PDB file of C-alpha atoms in Angstrom:
ATOM      1  CA  MET N   1      -0.142  -0.221  -0.081  1.00 54.00           C
ATOM      2  CA  LYS N   2       1.535   3.402  -1.081  1.00 71.00           C
ATOM      3  CA  ASN N   3       0.948   6.211   1.111  1.00 90.00           C
ATOM      4  CA  LEU N   4       1.821  10.388   0.554  1.00 94.00           C
ATOM      5  CA  PHE N   5       3.548  12.167   3.298  1.00 95.00           C
ATOM      6  CA  GLU N   6       3.825  16.067   3.038  1.00 95.00           C
ATOM      7  CA  GLY N   7       6.664  18.444   4.443  1.00 95.00           C
ATOM      8  CA  ALA N   8      10.352  18.245   4.397  1.00 95.00           C
ATOM      9  CA  ILE N   9      10.244  17.423   8.266  1.00 96.00           C
ATOM     10  CA  SER N  10       8.074  14.100   7.623  1.00 96.00           C
ATOM     11  CA  CYS N  11       9.997  13.037   4.402  1.00 97.00           C
ATOM     12  CA  LYS N  12      13.315  13.541   6.019  1.00 97.00           C
ATOM     13  CA  ALA N  13      12.261  11.611   9.224  1.00 97.00           C
ATOM     14  CA  ILE N  14      10.853   8.576   6.932  1.00 97.00           C
ATOM     15  CA  LEU N  15      14.252   8.339   4.831  1.00 98.00           C
ATOM     16  CA  GLU N  16      16.269   8.827   7.822  1.00 97.00           C
ATOM     17  CA  ALA N  17      14.350   5.775   9.796  1.00 97.00           C
ATOM     18  CA  LYS N  18      14.203   3.233   6.753  1.00 95.00           C
ATOM     19  CA  ASN N  19      11.278   1.673   8.323  1.00 95.00           C
ATOM     20  CA  ARG N  20       9.601   2.025   5.054  1.00 95.00           C
ATOM     21  CA  LYS N  21      10.062   1.479   1.322  1.00 95.00           C
ATOM     22  CA  CYS N  22      10.289   4.703  -0.362  1.00 96.00           C
ATOM     23  CA  HIS N  23       9.011   4.955  -3.843  1.00 97.00           C
ATOM     24  CA  VAL N  24       9.070   8.592  -5.287  1.00 97.00           C
ATOM     25  CA  LEU N  25      10.077  11.938  -3.810  1.00 97.00           C
ATOM     26  CA  TYR N  26       8.267  14.995  -5.163  1.00 97.00           C
ATOM     27  CA  VAL N  27      10.104  18.107  -5.181  1.00 97.00           C
ATOM     28  CA  ASP N  28       9.376  21.816  -6.140  1.00 95.00           C
ATOM     29  CA  ARG N  29      11.918  22.349  -9.158  1.00 94.00           C
ATOM     30  CA  ASN N  30      12.112  25.742  -8.146  1.00 93.00           C
ATOM     31  CA  LYS N  31      12.885  25.518  -4.503  1.00 91.00           C
ATOM     32  CA  ARG N  32      16.485  24.975  -3.280  1.00 85.00           C
ATOM     33  CA  THR N  33      17.586  24.779   0.154  1.00 92.00           C
ATOM     34  CA  LYS N  34      20.230  22.861   2.145  1.00 94.00           C
ATOM     35  CA  ASP N  35      17.632  20.885   3.670  1.00 95.00           C
ATOM     36  CA  PHE N  36      15.949  19.955   0.502  1.00 96.00           C
ATOM     37  CA  SER N  37      19.078  19.155  -0.696  1.00 96.00           C
ATOM     38  CA  TYR N  38      20.087  16.530   1.875  1.00 97.00           C
ATOM     39  CA  ILE N  39      16.495  14.843   1.574  1.00 97.00           C
ATOM     40  CA  ILE N  40      17.300  14.395  -2.226  1.00 97.00           C
ATOM     41  CA  HIS N  41      20.678  13.119  -1.215  1.00 97.00           C
ATOM     42  CA  LEU N  42      18.798  10.513   0.928  1.00 97.00           C
ATOM     43  CA  ALA N  43      16.151   9.486  -1.422  1.00 97.00           C
ATOM     44  CA  LYS N  44      18.745   8.557  -3.980  1.00 97.00           C
ATOM     45  CA  LYS N  45      20.834   6.729  -1.289  1.00 96.00           C
ATOM     46  CA  GLU N  46      17.779   4.621  -0.605  1.00 95.00           C
ATOM     47  CA  ASN N  47      17.054   3.970  -4.373  1.00 96.00           C
ATOM     48  CA  CYS N  48      14.179   6.425  -4.221  1.00 97.00           C
ATOM     49  CA  GLU N  49      13.240   8.090  -7.342  1.00 97.00           C
ATOM     50  CA  VAL N  50      13.360  12.015  -7.303  1.00 97.00           C
ATOM     51  CA  LYS N  51      10.877  13.640  -9.568  1.00 97.00           C
ATOM     52  CA  PHE N  52      11.097  17.724  -9.794  1.00 97.00           C
ATOM     53  CA  LEU N  53       7.447  19.189 -10.494  1.00 96.00           C
ATOM     54  CA  GLU N  54       5.824  22.520 -10.937  1.00 94.00           C
ATOM     55  CA  ARG N  55       4.402  23.820  -7.390  1.00 92.00           C
ATOM     56  CA  SER N  56       1.068  23.715  -9.128  1.00 93.00           C
ATOM     57  CA  GLU N  57       1.381  20.045  -9.572  1.00 94.00           C
ATOM     58  CA  ILE N  58       2.466  19.143  -6.154  1.00 94.00           C
ATOM     59  CA  ASP N  59      -0.231  21.557  -4.884  1.00 92.00           C
ATOM     60  CA  GLU N  60      -2.641  19.238  -6.771  1.00 93.00           C
ATOM     61  CA  MET N  61      -1.392  16.124  -5.400  1.00 92.00           C
ATOM     62  CA  ALA N  62      -1.229  17.112  -1.664  1.00 89.00           C
ATOM     63  CA  THR N  63      -4.196  17.199   0.605  1.00 86.00           C
ATOM     64  CA  GLY N  64      -3.050  20.291   2.600  1.00 78.00           C
ATOM     65  CA  LYS N  65      -1.522  23.483   1.804  1.00 79.00           C
ATOM     66  CA  SER N  66       1.718  23.529   4.237  1.00 84.00           C
ATOM     67  CA  HIS N  67       3.573  20.608   2.231  1.00 91.00           C
ATOM     68  CA  GLY N  68       6.522  23.307   1.472  1.00 92.00           C
ATOM     69  CA  GLY N  69       6.814  21.910  -1.958  1.00 94.00           C
ATOM     70  CA  MET N  70       7.942  18.290  -1.076  1.00 96.00           C
ATOM     71  CA  LEU N  71       5.750  15.194  -0.755  1.00 97.00           C
ATOM     72  CA  LEU N  72       7.119  11.612  -0.402  1.00 97.00           C
ATOM     73  CA  GLU N  73       5.199   8.266  -1.774  1.00 97.00           C
ATOM     74  CA  CYS N  74       6.227   5.304   0.258  1.00 96.00           C
ATOM     75  CA  SER N  75       4.833   2.000   1.882  1.00 95.00           C
ATOM     76  CA  ASP N  76       3.287   1.360   5.261  1.00 94.00           C
ATOM     77  CA  ARG N  77       5.737   1.112   8.139  1.00 93.00           C
ATOM     78  CA  THR N  78       6.945  -1.928   9.617  1.00 90.00           C
ATOM     79  CA  PHE N  79       6.985  -2.460  13.377  1.00 92.00           C
ATOM     80  CA  ASN N  80       9.188  -4.770  15.496  1.00 87.00           C
ATOM     81  CA  THR N  81       7.651  -7.644  17.372  1.00 89.00           C
ATOM     82  CA  LEU N  82       7.772  -7.201  21.275  1.00 93.00           C
ATOM     83  CA  ASN N  83       9.885  -9.976  22.077  1.00 89.00           C
ATOM     84  CA  GLN N  84      13.413  -9.309  22.729  1.00 87.00           C
ATOM     85  CA  PRO N  85      14.464  -7.208  25.541  1.00 90.00           C
ATOM     86  CA  ILE N  86      14.445  -3.790  25.583  1.00 96.00           C
ATOM     87  CA  GLN N  87      17.007  -1.961  27.369  1.00 97.00           C
ATOM     88  CA  GLY N  88      16.345   1.550  28.700  1.00 97.00           C
ATOM     89  CA  TYR N  89      13.069   3.734  29.919  1.00 98.00           C
ATOM     90  CA  ILE N  90       9.934   2.000  28.209  1.00 98.00           C
ATOM     91  CA  ALA N  91       6.782   3.894  28.063  1.00 98.00           C
ATOM     92  CA  TYR N  92       3.238   2.107  27.780  1.00 98.00           C
ATOM     93  CA  LEU N  93       0.122   4.362  27.052  1.00 97.00           C
ATOM     94  CA  ASP N  94      -3.250   3.285  27.228  1.00 95.00           C
ATOM     95  CA  GLY N  95      -6.487   5.385  26.270  1.00 90.00           C
ATOM     96  CA  LEU N  96      -4.925   7.287  23.544  1.00 91.00           C
ATOM     97  CA  GLU N  97      -7.531   8.511  20.763  1.00 91.00           C
ATOM     98  CA  ASP N  98      -6.234  11.885  19.413  1.00 94.00           C
ATOM     99  CA  PRO N  99      -3.650  11.466  16.877  1.00 96.00           C
ATOM    100  CA  TYR N 100      -2.095  15.095  17.611  1.00 96.00           C
ATOM    101  CA  ASN N 101      -1.849  13.678  21.320  1.00 96.00           C
ATOM    102  CA  LEU N 102      -0.068  10.610  20.005  1.00 97.00           C
ATOM    103  CA  GLY N 103       2.336  12.882  17.843  1.00 97.00           C
ATOM    104  CA  SER N 104       3.069  15.384  20.928  1.00 97.00           C
ATOM    105  CA  ILE N 105       4.051  12.137  23.070  1.00 98.00           C
ATOM    106  CA  CYS N 106       6.148  10.541  20.395  1.00 98.00           C
ATOM    107  CA  ARG N 107       7.992  14.028  20.268  1.00 98.00           C
ATOM    108  CA  THR N 108       8.501  13.990  24.122  1.00 98.00           C
ATOM    109  CA  LEU N 109       9.556  10.423  24.314  1.00 98.00           C
ATOM    110  CA  TYR N 110      12.015  10.625  21.715  1.00 98.00           C
ATOM    111  CA  ALA N 111      13.451  14.073  22.825  1.00 98.00           C
ATOM    112  CA  SER N 112      13.979  12.567  26.096  1.00 98.00           C
ATOM    113  CA  GLY N 113      15.705   9.520  25.135  1.00 98.00           C
ATOM    114  CA  ALA N 114      12.927   7.070  25.811  1.00 98.00           C
ATOM    115  CA  SER N 115      13.810   3.509  24.127  1.00 98.00           C
ATOM    116  CA  ALA N 116      10.596   2.611  23.086  1.00 98.00           C
ATOM    117  CA  LEU N 117       6.706   3.069  22.882  1.00 98.00           C
ATOM    118  CA  ILE N 118       4.268   0.383  23.379  1.00 98.00           C
ATOM    119  CA  LEU N 119       0.554   0.711  22.675  1.00 97.00           C
ATOM    120  CA  PRO N 120      -2.640  -1.258  22.779  1.00 95.00           C
ATOM    121  CA  LYS N 121      -3.004  -2.886  19.111  1.00 93.00           C
ATOM    122  CA  ARG N 122      -5.208  -0.471  16.599  1.00 91.00           C
ATOM    123  CA  SER N 123      -4.453   0.983  13.216  1.00 90.00           C
ATOM    124  CA  TRP N 124      -3.332   4.599  13.071  1.00 94.00           C
ATOM    125  CA  LYS N 125      -2.694   4.345   9.395  1.00 91.00           C
ATOM    126  CA  GLU N 126      -5.186   6.782   8.250  1.00 92.00           C
ATOM    127  CA  ALA N 127      -3.770   9.247  10.628  1.00 94.00           C
ATOM    128  CA  GLU N 128       0.072   9.006  10.518  1.00 95.00           C
ATOM    129  CA  PRO N 129       0.499  12.039   8.184  1.00 93.00           C
ATOM    130  CA  VAL N 130      -0.959  14.142  11.172  1.00 94.00           C
ATOM    131  CA  ILE N 131       0.781  12.144  13.787  1.00 96.00           C
ATOM    132  CA  LEU N 132       4.127  12.516  11.824  1.00 96.00           C
ATOM    133  CA  ARG N 133       3.867  16.270  11.451  1.00 94.00           C
ATOM    134  CA  ALA N 134       2.627  16.434  15.261  1.00 96.00           C
ATOM    135  CA  SER N 135       5.813  14.649  16.363  1.00 97.00           C
ATOM    136  CA  ALA N 136       8.077  16.833  14.244  1.00 96.00           C
ATOM    137  CA  GLY N 137       9.348  13.094  12.468  1.00 96.00           C
ATOM    138  CA  ALA N 138       9.703  11.484  16.072  1.00 98.00           C
ATOM    139  CA  TYR N 139       6.947   9.018  15.314  1.00 97.00           C
ATOM    140  CA  GLU N 140       9.113   7.728  12.700  1.00 97.00           C
ATOM    141  CA  LYS N 141      12.074   7.344  14.504  1.00 97.00           C
ATOM    142  CA  LEU N 142      10.731   6.135  17.824  1.00 98.00           C
ATOM    143  CA  ASP N 143      10.739   2.189  18.317  1.00 97.00           C
ATOM    144  CA  ILE N 144       6.940   1.376  18.768  1.00 97.00           C
ATOM    145  CA  TYR N 145       5.340  -1.962  19.674  1.00 97.00           C
ATOM    146  CA  PHE N 146       1.952  -3.052  19.778  1.00 96.00           C
ATOM    147  CA  ILE N 147       0.457  -5.500  21.851  1.00 96.00           C
ATOM    148  CA  GLU N 148      -2.816  -7.675  21.391  1.00 95.00           C
ATOM    149  CA  LYS N 149      -3.824  -7.519  25.137  1.00 95.00           C
ATOM    150  CA  GLU N 150      -2.761  -5.966  28.360  1.00 96.00           C
ATOM    151  CA  GLU N 151      -1.858  -9.801  29.408  1.00 97.00           C
ATOM    152  CA  ASP N 152       0.780  -9.715  26.632  1.00 97.00           C
ATOM    153  CA  LEU N 153       2.564  -6.708  28.154  1.00 97.00           C
ATOM    154  CA  ILE N 154       2.795  -8.220  31.692  1.00 97.00           C
ATOM    155  CA  TYR N 155       4.062 -11.570  30.354  1.00 97.00           C
ATOM    156  CA  TYR N 156       6.863  -9.592  28.307  1.00 97.00           C
ATOM    157  CA  LEU N 157       7.999  -7.764  31.310  1.00 98.00           C
ATOM    158  CA  THR N 158       7.913 -10.747  33.665  1.00 97.00           C
ATOM    159  CA  SER N 159       9.814 -12.877  31.089  1.00 96.00           C
ATOM    160  CA  HIS N 160      12.380 -10.388  31.008  1.00 96.00           C
ATOM    161  CA  ASN N 161      12.372  -9.071  34.640  1.00 96.00           C
ATOM    162  CA  ILE N 162      11.644  -5.315  33.580  1.00 97.00           C
ATOM    163  CA  PRO N 163      10.093  -3.873  36.617  1.00 98.00           C
ATOM    164  CA  LEU N 164       6.528  -1.858  35.751  1.00 98.00           C
ATOM    165  CA  TYR N 165       5.992   1.489  37.311  1.00 98.00           C
ATOM    166  CA  CYS N 166       2.219   3.059  37.071  1.00 97.00           C
ATOM    167  CA  ALA N 167       1.132   6.453  37.264  1.00 96.00           C
ATOM    168  CA  HIS N 168      -1.524   5.512  39.744  1.00 94.00           C
ATOM    169  CA  ARG N 169      -2.467   7.462  43.060  1.00 92.00           C
ATOM    170  CA  LYS N 170      -2.815   4.255  45.237  1.00 93.00           C
ATOM    171  CA  ASP N 171      -0.007   3.571  47.679  1.00 95.00           C
ATOM    172  CA  ALA N 172       2.177   5.979  45.178  1.00 96.00           C
ATOM    173  CA  LYS N 173       5.577   7.376  45.821  1.00 96.00           C
ATOM    174  CA  GLY N 174       5.942  11.014  44.610  1.00 96.00           C
ATOM    175  CA  ILE N 175       7.644  11.442  41.147  1.00 96.00           C
ATOM    176  CA  TYR N 176      10.957  13.452  42.926  1.00 94.00           C
ATOM    177  CA  ASP N 177      11.054  10.590  45.527  1.00 95.00           C
ATOM    178  CA  MET N 178      11.128   7.763  42.985  1.00 95.00           C
ATOM    179  CA  LYS N 179      14.681   6.519  41.789  1.00 94.00           C
ATOM    180  CA  TYR N 180      14.246   4.528  38.245  1.00 94.00           C
ATOM    181  CA  PRO N 181      16.463   1.709  37.510  1.00 95.00           C
ATOM    182  CA  ASP N 182      18.625   1.627  34.113  1.00 95.00           C
ATOM    183  CA  THR N 183      15.668  -0.347  32.333  1.00 97.00           C
ATOM    184  CA  PHE N 184      11.848  -0.334  33.377  1.00 98.00           C
ATOM    185  CA  CYS N 185       8.346   0.096  31.690  1.00 98.00           C
ATOM    186  CA  LEU N 186       6.136   3.501  32.946  1.00 98.00           C
ATOM    187  CA  ALA N 187       2.286   2.918  32.378  1.00 98.00           C
ATOM    188  CA  ILE N 188       0.248   5.816  31.970  1.00 97.00           C
ATOM    189  CA  GLY N 189      -3.161   5.801  31.082  1.00 93.00           C
ATOM    190  CA  GLY N 190      -5.829   8.371  29.753  1.00 81.00           C
ATOM    191  CA  ALA N 191      -7.072  11.326  31.995  1.00 68.00           C
ATOM    192  CA  LEU N 192     -10.614  10.021  31.986  1.00 68.00           C
ATOM    193  CA  ARG N 193     -10.381   6.164  32.393  1.00 75.00           C
ATOM    194  CA  GLY N 194      -6.671   5.770  33.794  1.00 82.00           C
ATOM    195  CA  LEU N 195      -4.895   2.236  33.704  1.00 94.00           C
ATOM    196  CA  SER N 196      -6.800  -1.086  33.938  1.00 93.00           C
ATOM    197  CA  SER N 197      -6.794  -3.414  37.106  1.00 94.00           C
ATOM    198  CA  VAL N 198      -5.000  -5.873  34.820  1.00 96.00           C
ATOM    199  CA  ILE N 199      -1.793  -3.233  34.722  1.00 97.00           C
ATOM    200  CA  THR N 200      -2.082  -1.530  38.205  1.00 96.00           C
ATOM    201  CA  LYS N 201      -2.281  -5.109  40.116  1.00 96.00           C
ATOM    202  CA  ASN N 202       1.127  -6.009  38.423  1.00 97.00           C
ATOM    203  CA  SER N 203       2.924  -2.568  39.371  1.00 98.00           C
ATOM    204  CA  THR N 204       6.019  -2.794  40.990  1.00 97.00           C
ATOM    205  CA  GLN N 205       5.787   0.794  42.578  1.00 97.00           C
ATOM    206  CA  ASN N 206       3.058   3.361  41.809  1.00 97.00           C
ATOM    207  CA  VAL N 207       4.234   6.779  40.956  1.00 97.00           C
ATOM    208  CA  VAL N 208       2.176  10.014  41.369  1.00 96.00           C
ATOM    209  CA  ILE N 209       2.925  13.471  39.777  1.00 96.00           C
ATOM    210  CA  GLU N 210       2.855  16.006  43.027  1.00 94.00           C
ATOM    211  CA  TYR N 211       1.203  19.298  42.378  1.00 95.00           C
ATOM    212  CA  GLY N 212       2.115  22.832  43.412  1.00 94.00           C
ATOM    213  CA  ARG N 213      -1.395  23.344  44.930  1.00 95.00           C
ATOM    214  CA  GLU N 214      -4.635  21.178  45.889  1.00 93.00           C
ATOM    215  CA  TYR N 215      -6.213  20.086  42.531  1.00 93.00           C
ATOM    216  CA  ARG N 216      -7.967  16.720  42.307  1.00 86.00           C
ATOM    217  CA  ASN N 217      -7.830  16.457  38.245  1.00 88.00           C
ATOM    218  CA  ALA N 218      -5.465  14.461  36.359  1.00 88.00           C
ATOM    219  CA  LEU N 219      -3.429  15.743  33.731  1.00 92.00           C
ATOM    220  CA  ASP N 220      -3.792  14.908  30.094  1.00 93.00           C
ATOM    221  CA  SER N 221      -1.642  11.990  28.746  1.00 94.00           C
ATOM    222  CA  ALA N 222       0.765  14.328  26.771  1.00 95.00           C
ATOM    223  CA  SER N 223       1.512  16.784  29.810  1.00 96.00           C
ATOM    224  CA  ALA N 224       1.995  13.584  32.136  1.00 96.00           C
ATOM    225  CA  VAL N 225       4.317  11.894  29.800  1.00 97.00           C
ATOM    226  CA  ALA N 226       6.296  15.216  29.508  1.00 98.00           C
ATOM    227  CA  VAL N 227       6.743  15.561  33.112  1.00 98.00           C
ATOM    228  CA  PHE N 228       7.694  11.984  33.795  1.00 98.00           C
ATOM    229  CA  SER N 229      10.051  11.679  31.037  1.00 98.00           C
ATOM    230  CA  PHE N 230      12.091  14.733  31.729  1.00 98.00           C
ATOM    231  CA  GLU N 231      12.391  13.827  35.322  1.00 97.00           C
ATOM    232  CA  ILE N 232      13.675  10.543  34.268  1.00 97.00           C
ATOM    233  CA  LEU N 233      16.216  12.315  31.939  1.00 97.00           C
ATOM    234  CA  ARG N 234      16.986  14.493  34.705  1.00 96.00           C
ATOM    235  CA  GLN N 235      17.883  11.564  37.315  1.00 95.00           C
ATOM    236  CA  LYS N 236      19.674   9.770  34.454  1.00 94.00           C
ATOM    237  CA  LYS N 237      21.920  12.744  33.803  1.00 94.00           C
ATOM    238  CA  GLU N 238      22.334  13.251  37.434  1.00 92.00           C
ATOM    239  CA  SER N 239      23.482   9.612  38.004  1.00 88.00           C
ATOM    240  CA  GLN N 240      25.956  10.028  35.198  1.00 87.00           C
ATOM    241  CA  GLY N 241      27.662  12.974  36.650  1.00 74.00           C
TER     242      GLY N 241
END
């Protein structure tokens, strides 16, 4: 199945990540920048055909107006199977419905140095152009795994002796009191329904984000991921001296 992605950031991320077969790169023949030259170089290196077109022709092919003079036609993305042990910070997110939120979360996880994102299995294919742009290309570069059911995640973590920490208030430690090991999985649920009992009953330790005032409402998923991820990064950098 062929897909069409728009914009230099998305095209570059796809070509750099090498998770898809790239067929044709369409480029505005009158636009020349260092970034365009680099992307064209990547395409040729991957044996992807490069076609130079008039801007009006690219406008006709694109669905939006912010393509900036570049489109990439490529195959579906390939995702790895969750079986081999992953080292580092692994995030499990449940309750995601909005592609913009997923894109924002991928951007945060990738920027903060997370090793992987695990999600309940569903098709995001139709929303991938939105996710890729919202993530500034991070969606394509971040290792992402899908699970059929929550028990599969528990089995995987148990099999590889990976501790599970849950963003859950019951018997929780404060985020700044928690010390994370080199490899672990952090589970975060949606702001409305949180995490299921299947996940929380297998928690090694629950962790809660401490607020600066009395406020009983949960943060949205993207905000919670950002708070956790950069505290994890801070601790990692501190331990490294």
